[in-house]
PDB file of C-alpha atoms in Angstrom:
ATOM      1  CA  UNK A   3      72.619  91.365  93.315  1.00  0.00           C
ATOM      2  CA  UNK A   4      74.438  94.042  91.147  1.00  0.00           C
ATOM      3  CA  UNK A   5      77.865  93.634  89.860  1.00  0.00           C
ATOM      4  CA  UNK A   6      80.388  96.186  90.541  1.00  0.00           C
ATOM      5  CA  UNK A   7      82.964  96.286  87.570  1.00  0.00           C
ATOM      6  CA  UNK A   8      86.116  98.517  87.512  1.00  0.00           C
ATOM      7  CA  UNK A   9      85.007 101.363  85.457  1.00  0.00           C
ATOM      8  CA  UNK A  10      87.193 101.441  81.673  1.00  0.00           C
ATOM      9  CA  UNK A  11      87.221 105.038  80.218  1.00  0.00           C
ATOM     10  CA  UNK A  12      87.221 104.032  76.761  1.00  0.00           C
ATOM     11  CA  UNK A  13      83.404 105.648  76.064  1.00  0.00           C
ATOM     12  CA  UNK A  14      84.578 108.889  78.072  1.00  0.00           C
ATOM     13  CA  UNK A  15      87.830 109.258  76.569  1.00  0.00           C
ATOM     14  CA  UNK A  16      86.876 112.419  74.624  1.00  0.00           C
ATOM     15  CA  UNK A  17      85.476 113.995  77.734  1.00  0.00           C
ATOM     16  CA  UNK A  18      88.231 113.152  79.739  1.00  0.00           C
ATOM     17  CA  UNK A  19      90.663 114.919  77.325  1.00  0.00           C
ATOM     18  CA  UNK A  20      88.847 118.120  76.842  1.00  0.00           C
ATOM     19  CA  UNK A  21      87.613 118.383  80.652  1.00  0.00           C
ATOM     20  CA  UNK A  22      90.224 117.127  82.690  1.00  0.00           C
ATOM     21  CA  UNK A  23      93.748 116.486  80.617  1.00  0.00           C
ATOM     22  CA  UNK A  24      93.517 119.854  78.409  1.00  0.00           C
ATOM     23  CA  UNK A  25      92.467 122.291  80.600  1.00  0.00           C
ATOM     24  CA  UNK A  26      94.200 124.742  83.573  1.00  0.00           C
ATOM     25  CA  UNK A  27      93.535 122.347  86.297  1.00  0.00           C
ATOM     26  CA  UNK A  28      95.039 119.543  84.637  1.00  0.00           C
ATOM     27  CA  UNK A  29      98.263 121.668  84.229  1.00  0.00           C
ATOM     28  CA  UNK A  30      97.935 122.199  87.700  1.00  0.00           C
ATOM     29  CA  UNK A  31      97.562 119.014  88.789  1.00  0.00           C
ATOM     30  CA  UNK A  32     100.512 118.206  86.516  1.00  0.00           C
ATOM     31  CA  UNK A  33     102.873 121.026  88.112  1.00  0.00           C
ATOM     32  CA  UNK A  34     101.794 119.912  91.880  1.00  0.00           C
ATOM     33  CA  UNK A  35     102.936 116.106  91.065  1.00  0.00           C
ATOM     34  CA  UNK A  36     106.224 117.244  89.033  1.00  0.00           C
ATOM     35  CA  UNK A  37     107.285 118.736  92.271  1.00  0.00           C
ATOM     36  CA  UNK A  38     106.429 116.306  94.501  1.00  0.00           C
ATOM     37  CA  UNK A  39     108.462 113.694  92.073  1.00  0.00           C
ATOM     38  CA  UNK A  40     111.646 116.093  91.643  1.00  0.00           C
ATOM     39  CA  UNK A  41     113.729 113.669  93.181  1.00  0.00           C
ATOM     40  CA  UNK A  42     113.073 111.357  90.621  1.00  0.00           C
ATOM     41  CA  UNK A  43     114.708 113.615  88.246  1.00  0.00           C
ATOM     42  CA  UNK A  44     118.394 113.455  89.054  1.00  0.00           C
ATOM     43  CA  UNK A  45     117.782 109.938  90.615  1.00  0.00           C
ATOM     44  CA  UNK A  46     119.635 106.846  89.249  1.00  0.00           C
ATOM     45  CA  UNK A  47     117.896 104.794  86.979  1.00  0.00           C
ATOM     46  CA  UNK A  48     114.609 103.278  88.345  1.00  0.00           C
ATOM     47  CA  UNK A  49     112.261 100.390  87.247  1.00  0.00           C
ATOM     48  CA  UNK A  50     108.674 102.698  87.575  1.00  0.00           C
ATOM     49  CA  UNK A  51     105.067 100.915  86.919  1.00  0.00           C
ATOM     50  CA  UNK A  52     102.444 103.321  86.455  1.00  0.00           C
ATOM     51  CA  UNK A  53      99.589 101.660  87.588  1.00  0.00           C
ATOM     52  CA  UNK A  54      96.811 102.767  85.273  1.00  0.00           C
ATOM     53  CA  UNK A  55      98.299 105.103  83.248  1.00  0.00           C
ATOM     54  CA  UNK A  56      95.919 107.429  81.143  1.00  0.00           C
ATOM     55  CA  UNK A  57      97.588 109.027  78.509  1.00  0.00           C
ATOM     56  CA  UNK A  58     100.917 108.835  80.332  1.00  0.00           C
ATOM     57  CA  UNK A  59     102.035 112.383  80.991  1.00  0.00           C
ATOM     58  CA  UNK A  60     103.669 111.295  84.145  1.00  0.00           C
ATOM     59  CA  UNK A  61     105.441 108.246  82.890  1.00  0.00           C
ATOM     60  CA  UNK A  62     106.845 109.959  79.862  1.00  0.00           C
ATOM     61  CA  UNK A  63     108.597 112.659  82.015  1.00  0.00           C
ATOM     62  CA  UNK A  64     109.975 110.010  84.405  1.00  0.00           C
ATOM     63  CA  UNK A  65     111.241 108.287  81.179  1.00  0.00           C
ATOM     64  CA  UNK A  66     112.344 111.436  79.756  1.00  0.00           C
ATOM     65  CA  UNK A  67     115.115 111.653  82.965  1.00  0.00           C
ATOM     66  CA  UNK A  68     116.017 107.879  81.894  1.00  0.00           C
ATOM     67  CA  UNK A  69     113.614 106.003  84.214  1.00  0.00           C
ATOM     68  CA  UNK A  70     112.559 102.253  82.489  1.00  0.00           C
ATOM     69  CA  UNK A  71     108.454 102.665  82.444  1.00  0.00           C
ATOM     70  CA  UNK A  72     106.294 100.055  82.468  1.00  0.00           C
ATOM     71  CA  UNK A  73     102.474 101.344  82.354  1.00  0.00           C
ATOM     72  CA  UNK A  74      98.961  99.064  82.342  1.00  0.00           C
ATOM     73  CA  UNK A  75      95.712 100.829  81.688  1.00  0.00           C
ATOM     74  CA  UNK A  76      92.367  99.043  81.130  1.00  0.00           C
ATOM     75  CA  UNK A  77      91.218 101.690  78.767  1.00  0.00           C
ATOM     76  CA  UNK A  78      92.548 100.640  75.044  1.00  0.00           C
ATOM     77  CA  UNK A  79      91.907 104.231  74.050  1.00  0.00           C
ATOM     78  CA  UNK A  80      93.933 105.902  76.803  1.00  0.00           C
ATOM     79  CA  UNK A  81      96.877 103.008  76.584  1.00  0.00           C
ATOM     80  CA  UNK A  82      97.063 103.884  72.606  1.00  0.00           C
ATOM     81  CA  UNK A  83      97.472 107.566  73.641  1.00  0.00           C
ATOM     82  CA  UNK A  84     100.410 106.439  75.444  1.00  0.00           C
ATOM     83  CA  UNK A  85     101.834 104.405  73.159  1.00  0.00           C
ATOM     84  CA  UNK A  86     101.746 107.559  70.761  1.00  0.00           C
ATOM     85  CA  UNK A  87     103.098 109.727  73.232  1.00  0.00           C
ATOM     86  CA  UNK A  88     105.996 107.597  73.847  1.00  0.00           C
ATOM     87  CA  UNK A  89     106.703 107.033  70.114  1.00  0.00           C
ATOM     88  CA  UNK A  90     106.105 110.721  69.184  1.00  0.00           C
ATOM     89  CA  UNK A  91     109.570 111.201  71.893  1.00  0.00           C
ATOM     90  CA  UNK A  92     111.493 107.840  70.550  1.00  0.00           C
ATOM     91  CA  UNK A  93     110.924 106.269  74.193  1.00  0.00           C
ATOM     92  CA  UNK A  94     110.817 102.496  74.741  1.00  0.00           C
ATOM     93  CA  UNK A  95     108.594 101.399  77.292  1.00  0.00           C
ATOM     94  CA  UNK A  96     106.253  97.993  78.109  1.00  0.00           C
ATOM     95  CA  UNK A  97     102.607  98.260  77.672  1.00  0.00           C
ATOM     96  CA  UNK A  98      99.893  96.437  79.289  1.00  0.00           C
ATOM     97  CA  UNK A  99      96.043  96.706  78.518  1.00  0.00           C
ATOM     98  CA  UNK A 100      94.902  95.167  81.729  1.00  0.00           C
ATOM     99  CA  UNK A 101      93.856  95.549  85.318  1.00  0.00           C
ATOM    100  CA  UNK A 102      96.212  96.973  87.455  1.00  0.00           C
ATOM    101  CA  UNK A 103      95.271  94.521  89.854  1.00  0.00           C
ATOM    102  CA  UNK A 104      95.687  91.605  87.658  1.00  0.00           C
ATOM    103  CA  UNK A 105      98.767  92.642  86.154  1.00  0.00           C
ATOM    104  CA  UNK A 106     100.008  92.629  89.702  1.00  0.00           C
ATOM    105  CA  UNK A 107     100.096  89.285  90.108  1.00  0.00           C
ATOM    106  CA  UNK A 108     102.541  88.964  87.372  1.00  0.00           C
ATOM    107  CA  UNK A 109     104.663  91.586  87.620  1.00  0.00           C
ATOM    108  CA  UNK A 110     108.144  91.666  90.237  1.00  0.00           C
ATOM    109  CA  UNK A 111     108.873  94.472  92.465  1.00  0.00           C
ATOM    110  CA  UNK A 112     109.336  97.979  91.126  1.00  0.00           C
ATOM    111  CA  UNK A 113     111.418 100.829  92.811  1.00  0.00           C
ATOM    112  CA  UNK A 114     108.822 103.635  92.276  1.00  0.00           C
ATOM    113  CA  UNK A 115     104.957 102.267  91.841  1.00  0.00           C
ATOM    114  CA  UNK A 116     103.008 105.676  90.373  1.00  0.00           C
ATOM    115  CA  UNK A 117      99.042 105.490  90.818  1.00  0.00           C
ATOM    116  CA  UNK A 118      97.046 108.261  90.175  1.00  0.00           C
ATOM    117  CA  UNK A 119      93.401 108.862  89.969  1.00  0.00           C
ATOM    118  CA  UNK A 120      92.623 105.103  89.567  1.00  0.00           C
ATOM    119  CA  UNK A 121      91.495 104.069  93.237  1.00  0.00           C
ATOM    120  CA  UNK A 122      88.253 106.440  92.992  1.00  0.00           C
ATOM    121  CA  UNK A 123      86.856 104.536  89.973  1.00  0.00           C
ATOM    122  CA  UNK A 124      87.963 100.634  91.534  1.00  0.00           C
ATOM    123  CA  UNK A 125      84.946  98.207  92.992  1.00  0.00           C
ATOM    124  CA  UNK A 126      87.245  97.378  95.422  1.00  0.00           C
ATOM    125  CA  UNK A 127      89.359 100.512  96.206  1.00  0.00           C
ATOM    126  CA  UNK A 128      91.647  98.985  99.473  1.00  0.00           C
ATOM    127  CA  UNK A 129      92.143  95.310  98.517  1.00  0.00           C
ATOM    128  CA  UNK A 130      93.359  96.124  95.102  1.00  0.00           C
ATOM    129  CA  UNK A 131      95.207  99.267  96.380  1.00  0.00           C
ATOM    130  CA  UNK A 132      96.929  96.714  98.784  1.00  0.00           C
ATOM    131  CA  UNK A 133      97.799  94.425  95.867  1.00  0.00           C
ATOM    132  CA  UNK A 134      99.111  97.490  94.225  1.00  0.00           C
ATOM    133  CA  UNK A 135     101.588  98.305  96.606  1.00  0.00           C
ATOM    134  CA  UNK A 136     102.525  94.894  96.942  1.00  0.00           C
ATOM    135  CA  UNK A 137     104.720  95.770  94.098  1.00  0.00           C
ATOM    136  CA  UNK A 138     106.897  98.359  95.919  1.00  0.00           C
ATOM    137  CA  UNK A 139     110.561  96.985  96.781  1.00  0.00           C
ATOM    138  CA  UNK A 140     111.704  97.913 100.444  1.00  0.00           C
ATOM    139  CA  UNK A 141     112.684 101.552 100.410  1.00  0.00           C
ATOM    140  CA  UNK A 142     111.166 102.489  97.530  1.00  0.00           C
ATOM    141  CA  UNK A 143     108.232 104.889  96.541  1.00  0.00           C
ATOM    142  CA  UNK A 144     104.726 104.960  96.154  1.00  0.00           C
ATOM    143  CA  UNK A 145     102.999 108.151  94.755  1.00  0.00           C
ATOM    144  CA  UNK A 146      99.515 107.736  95.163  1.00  0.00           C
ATOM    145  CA  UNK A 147      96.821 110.507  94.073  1.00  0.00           C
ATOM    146  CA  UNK A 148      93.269 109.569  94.437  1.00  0.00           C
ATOM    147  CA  UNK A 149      90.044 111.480  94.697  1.00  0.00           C
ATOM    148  CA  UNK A 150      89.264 113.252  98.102  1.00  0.00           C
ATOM    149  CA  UNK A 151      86.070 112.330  99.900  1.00  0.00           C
ATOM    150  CA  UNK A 152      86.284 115.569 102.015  1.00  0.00           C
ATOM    151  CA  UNK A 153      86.017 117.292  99.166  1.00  0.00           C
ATOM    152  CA  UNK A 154      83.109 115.710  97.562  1.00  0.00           C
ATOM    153  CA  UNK A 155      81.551 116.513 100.856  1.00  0.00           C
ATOM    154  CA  UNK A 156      82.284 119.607 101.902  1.00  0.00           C
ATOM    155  CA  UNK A 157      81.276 120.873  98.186  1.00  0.00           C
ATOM    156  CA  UNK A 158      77.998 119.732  98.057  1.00  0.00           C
ATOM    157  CA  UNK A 159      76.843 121.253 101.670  1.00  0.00           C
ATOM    158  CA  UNK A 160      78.190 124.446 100.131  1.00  0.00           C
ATOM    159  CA  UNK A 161      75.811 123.938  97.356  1.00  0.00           C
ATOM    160  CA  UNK A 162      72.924 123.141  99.976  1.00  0.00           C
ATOM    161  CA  UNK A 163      69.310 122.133  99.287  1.00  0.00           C
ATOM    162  CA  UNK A 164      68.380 118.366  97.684  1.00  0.00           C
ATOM    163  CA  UNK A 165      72.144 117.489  98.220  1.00  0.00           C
ATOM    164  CA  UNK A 166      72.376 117.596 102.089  1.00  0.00           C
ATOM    165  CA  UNK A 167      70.352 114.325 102.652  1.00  0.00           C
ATOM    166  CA  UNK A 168      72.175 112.472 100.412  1.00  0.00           C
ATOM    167  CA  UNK A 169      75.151 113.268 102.682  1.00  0.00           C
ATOM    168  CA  UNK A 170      74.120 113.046 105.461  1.00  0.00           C
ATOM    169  CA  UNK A 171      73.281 109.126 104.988  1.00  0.00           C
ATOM    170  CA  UNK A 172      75.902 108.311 102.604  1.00  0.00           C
ATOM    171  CA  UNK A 173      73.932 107.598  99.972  1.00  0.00           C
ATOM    172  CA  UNK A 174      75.245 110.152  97.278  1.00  0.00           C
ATOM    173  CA  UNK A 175      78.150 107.839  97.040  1.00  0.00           C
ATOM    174  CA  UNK A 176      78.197 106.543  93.201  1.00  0.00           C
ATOM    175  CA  UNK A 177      75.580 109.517  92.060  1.00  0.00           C
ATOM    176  CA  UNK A 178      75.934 112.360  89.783  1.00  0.00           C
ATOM    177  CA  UNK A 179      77.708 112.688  86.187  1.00  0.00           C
ATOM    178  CA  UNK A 180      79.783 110.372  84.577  1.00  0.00           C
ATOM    179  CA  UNK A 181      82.739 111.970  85.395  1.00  0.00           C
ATOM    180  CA  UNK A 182      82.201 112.092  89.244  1.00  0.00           C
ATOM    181  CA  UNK A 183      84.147 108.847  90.348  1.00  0.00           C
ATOM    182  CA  UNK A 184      82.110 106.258  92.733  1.00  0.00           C
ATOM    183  CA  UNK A 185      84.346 105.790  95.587  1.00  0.00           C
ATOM    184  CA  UNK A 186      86.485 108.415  96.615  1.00  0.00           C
ATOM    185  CA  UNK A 187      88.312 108.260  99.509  1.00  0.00           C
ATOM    186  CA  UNK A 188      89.076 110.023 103.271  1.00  0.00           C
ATOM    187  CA  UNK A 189      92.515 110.827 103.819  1.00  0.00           C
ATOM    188  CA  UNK A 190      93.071 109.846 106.558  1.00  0.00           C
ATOM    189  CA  UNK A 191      91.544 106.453 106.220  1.00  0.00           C
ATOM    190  CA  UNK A 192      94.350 105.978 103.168  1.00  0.00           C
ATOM    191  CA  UNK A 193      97.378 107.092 105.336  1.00  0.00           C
ATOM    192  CA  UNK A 194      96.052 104.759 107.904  1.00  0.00           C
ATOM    193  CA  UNK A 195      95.926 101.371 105.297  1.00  0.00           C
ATOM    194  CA  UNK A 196      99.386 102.728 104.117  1.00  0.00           C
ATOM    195  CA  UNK A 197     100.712 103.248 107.458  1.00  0.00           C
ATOM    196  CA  UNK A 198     100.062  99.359 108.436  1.00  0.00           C
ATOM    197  CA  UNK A 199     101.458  98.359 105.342  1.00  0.00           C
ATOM    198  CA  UNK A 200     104.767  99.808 106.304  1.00  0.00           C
ATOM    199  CA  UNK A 201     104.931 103.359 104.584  1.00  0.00           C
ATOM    200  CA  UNK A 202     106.033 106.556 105.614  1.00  0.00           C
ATOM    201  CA  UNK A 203     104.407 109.659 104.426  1.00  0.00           C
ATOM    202  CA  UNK A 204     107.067 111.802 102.448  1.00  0.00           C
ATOM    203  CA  UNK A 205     104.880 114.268 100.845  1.00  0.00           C
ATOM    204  CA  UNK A 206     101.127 115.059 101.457  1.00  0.00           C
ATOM    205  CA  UNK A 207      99.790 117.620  98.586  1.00  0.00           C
ATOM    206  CA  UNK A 208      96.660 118.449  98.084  1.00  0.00           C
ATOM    207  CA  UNK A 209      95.231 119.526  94.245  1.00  0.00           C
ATOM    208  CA  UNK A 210      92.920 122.617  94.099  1.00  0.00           C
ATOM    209  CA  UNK A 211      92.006 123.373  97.782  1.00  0.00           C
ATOM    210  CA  UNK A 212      90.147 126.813  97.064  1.00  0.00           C
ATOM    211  CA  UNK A 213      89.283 126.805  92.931  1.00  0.00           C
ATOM    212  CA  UNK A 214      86.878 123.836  93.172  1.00  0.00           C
ATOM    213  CA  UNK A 215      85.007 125.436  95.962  1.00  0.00           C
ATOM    214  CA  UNK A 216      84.725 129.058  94.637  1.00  0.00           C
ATOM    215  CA  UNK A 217      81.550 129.710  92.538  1.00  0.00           C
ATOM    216  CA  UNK A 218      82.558 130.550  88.684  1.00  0.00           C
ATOM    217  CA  UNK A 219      81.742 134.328  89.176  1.00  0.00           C
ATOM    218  CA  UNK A 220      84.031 134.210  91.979  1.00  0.00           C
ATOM    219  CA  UNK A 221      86.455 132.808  89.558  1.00  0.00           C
ATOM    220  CA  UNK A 222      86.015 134.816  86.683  1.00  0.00           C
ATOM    221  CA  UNK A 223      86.307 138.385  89.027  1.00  0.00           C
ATOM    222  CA  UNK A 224      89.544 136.441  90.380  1.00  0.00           C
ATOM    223  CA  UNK A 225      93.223 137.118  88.743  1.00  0.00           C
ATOM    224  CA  UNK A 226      94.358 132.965  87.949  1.00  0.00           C
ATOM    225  CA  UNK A 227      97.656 133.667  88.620  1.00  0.00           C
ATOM    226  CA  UNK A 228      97.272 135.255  92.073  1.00  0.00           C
ATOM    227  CA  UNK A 229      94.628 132.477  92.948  1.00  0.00           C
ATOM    228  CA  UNK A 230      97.340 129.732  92.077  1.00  0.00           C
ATOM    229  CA  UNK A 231      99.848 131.335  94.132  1.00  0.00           C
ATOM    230  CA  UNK A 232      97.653 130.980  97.002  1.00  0.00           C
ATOM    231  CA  UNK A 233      96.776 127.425  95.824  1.00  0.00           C
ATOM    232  CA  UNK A 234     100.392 126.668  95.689  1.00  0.00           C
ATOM    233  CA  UNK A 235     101.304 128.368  99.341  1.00  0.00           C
ATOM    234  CA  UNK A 236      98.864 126.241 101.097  1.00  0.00           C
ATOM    235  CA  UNK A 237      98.490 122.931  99.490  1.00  0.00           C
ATOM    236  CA  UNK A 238     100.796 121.492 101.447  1.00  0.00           C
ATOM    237  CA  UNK A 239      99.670 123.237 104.840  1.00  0.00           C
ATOM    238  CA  UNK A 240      97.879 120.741 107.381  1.00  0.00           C
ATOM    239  CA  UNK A 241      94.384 121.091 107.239  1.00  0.00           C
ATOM    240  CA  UNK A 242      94.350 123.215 103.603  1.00  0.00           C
ATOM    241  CA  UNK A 243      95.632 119.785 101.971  1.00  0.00           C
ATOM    242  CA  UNK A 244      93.101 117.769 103.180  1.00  0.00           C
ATOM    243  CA  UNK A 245      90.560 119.548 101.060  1.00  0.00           C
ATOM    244  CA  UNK A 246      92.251 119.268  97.782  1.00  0.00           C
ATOM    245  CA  UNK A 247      89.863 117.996  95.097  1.00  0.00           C
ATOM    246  CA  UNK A 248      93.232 115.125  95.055  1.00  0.00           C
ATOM    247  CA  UNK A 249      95.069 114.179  97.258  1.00  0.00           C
ATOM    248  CA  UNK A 250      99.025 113.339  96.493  1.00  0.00           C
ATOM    249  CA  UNK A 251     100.703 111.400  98.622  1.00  0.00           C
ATOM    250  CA  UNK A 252     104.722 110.174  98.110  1.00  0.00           C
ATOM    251  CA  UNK A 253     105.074 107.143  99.953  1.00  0.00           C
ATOM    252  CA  UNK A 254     108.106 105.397 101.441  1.00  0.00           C
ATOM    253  CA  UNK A 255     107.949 101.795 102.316  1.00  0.00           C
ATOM    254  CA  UNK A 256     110.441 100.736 105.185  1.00  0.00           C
ATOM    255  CA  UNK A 257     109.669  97.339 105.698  1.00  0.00           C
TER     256      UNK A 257
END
């Protein structure tokens, strides 16, 4: 029987820097989740875990507007990049090198919970996702962004040949590079999970809905600035979100 472990970045974290954090559509994904979160800014204080942080971009703006952070990742690497970060601005916040999961279990409720990008890499995507939010007081937030099945999907039929098999019997799940997370995850199959756990669906954005799908000639013949303009008018339209590379969803719980 083969073990499924929760995957730690530590051996990719040079990859993940120059391919995903330092590049256009990491600003982008940035920009999309700043304006989800703009309530946050002239909010009272909160209490905010960011449940497997990265390098912390997200938690050091919320602490920048004089949120208390508390962040976990299992990567040493990416947690150490946070702890600079937060240093580098004179922030305080509490650092965890663990599990998300884990830490859970030891950790009290929390007014805004922040995960992003960590369900798509987890053995165990829904129980520890339900652990997660667990840790959300009544009537506060989740903001969830995780990696969109649809997507994953719908971009390799594009591509054609070898690949359709694969999807069409499920089995390309947890193939192709090691950047490619395992288990991504169906929209709708999310909102339904949150939905019974007593959330309400506040904002539903989804990241890159035409640039992932657009061959790189297409891109390089395209003006960015116009194509993110159309990006940003329909990434929040029904049907457009759901075929975001992400998905970001800002979660109420009511019960």
């Amino acid at each position: 029987m083969t073990i499924k472990h929760d995957r730690n970045f530590d051996d990719l974290f040079d990859r993940f820097d120059s391919k995903i954090y330092d590049t256009v559509k990491g600003e982008w994904r940035l920009r999309l989740l700043k304006e989800d979160l703009a309530q946050f800014v002239s909010a009272s204080p909160l209490d905010v875990w960011d449940a497997g942080c990265g390098q912390g971009q997200i938690s050091l703006w919320l602490a920048e507007q004089g949120h208390q952070l508390t962040l976990c990742d299992l990567s040493e690497k990416m947690l150490n990049t946070a702890k600079v970060n937060f240093e580098q601005a004179n922030i305080t916040a509490n650092f965890y090198q663990q599990l998300a999961q884990s830490l859970a279990t030891e950790l009290p409720q929390f007014d805004l919970v922040i995960c992003h990008a960590v369900l798509e890499w987890l053995s165990e995507p829904i129980s520890s996702l339900q652990m997660i939010i667990d840790k959300v007081k009544p009537n506060g937030y989740l903001s969830l962004l995780f990696y969109n099945r649809n997507a994953m999907v719908y971009s390799n039929v594009l591509k054609g040949g070898w690949r359709l098999p694969p999807i069409l019997n499920d089995s390309y799940i947890g193939k192709g590079n090691k950047l490619t997370p395992p288990n991504p995850q169906f929209p709708h199959e999310i909102i339904d999970v949150i939905h019974h756990a007593g959330f309400t669906v506040e904002t539903h954005t989804g990241v890159r809905i035409f640039n992932d799908y657009m061959s790189q000639q297409a891109r390089d013949n395209s003006d960015q600035a116009v194509l993110f303009e159309l990006e940003h008018k329909y990434c929040r339209m029904p049907v457009y979100r759901d075929m975001g590379r992400y998905i970001h969803l800002l979660l109420k719980r009511q019960i």
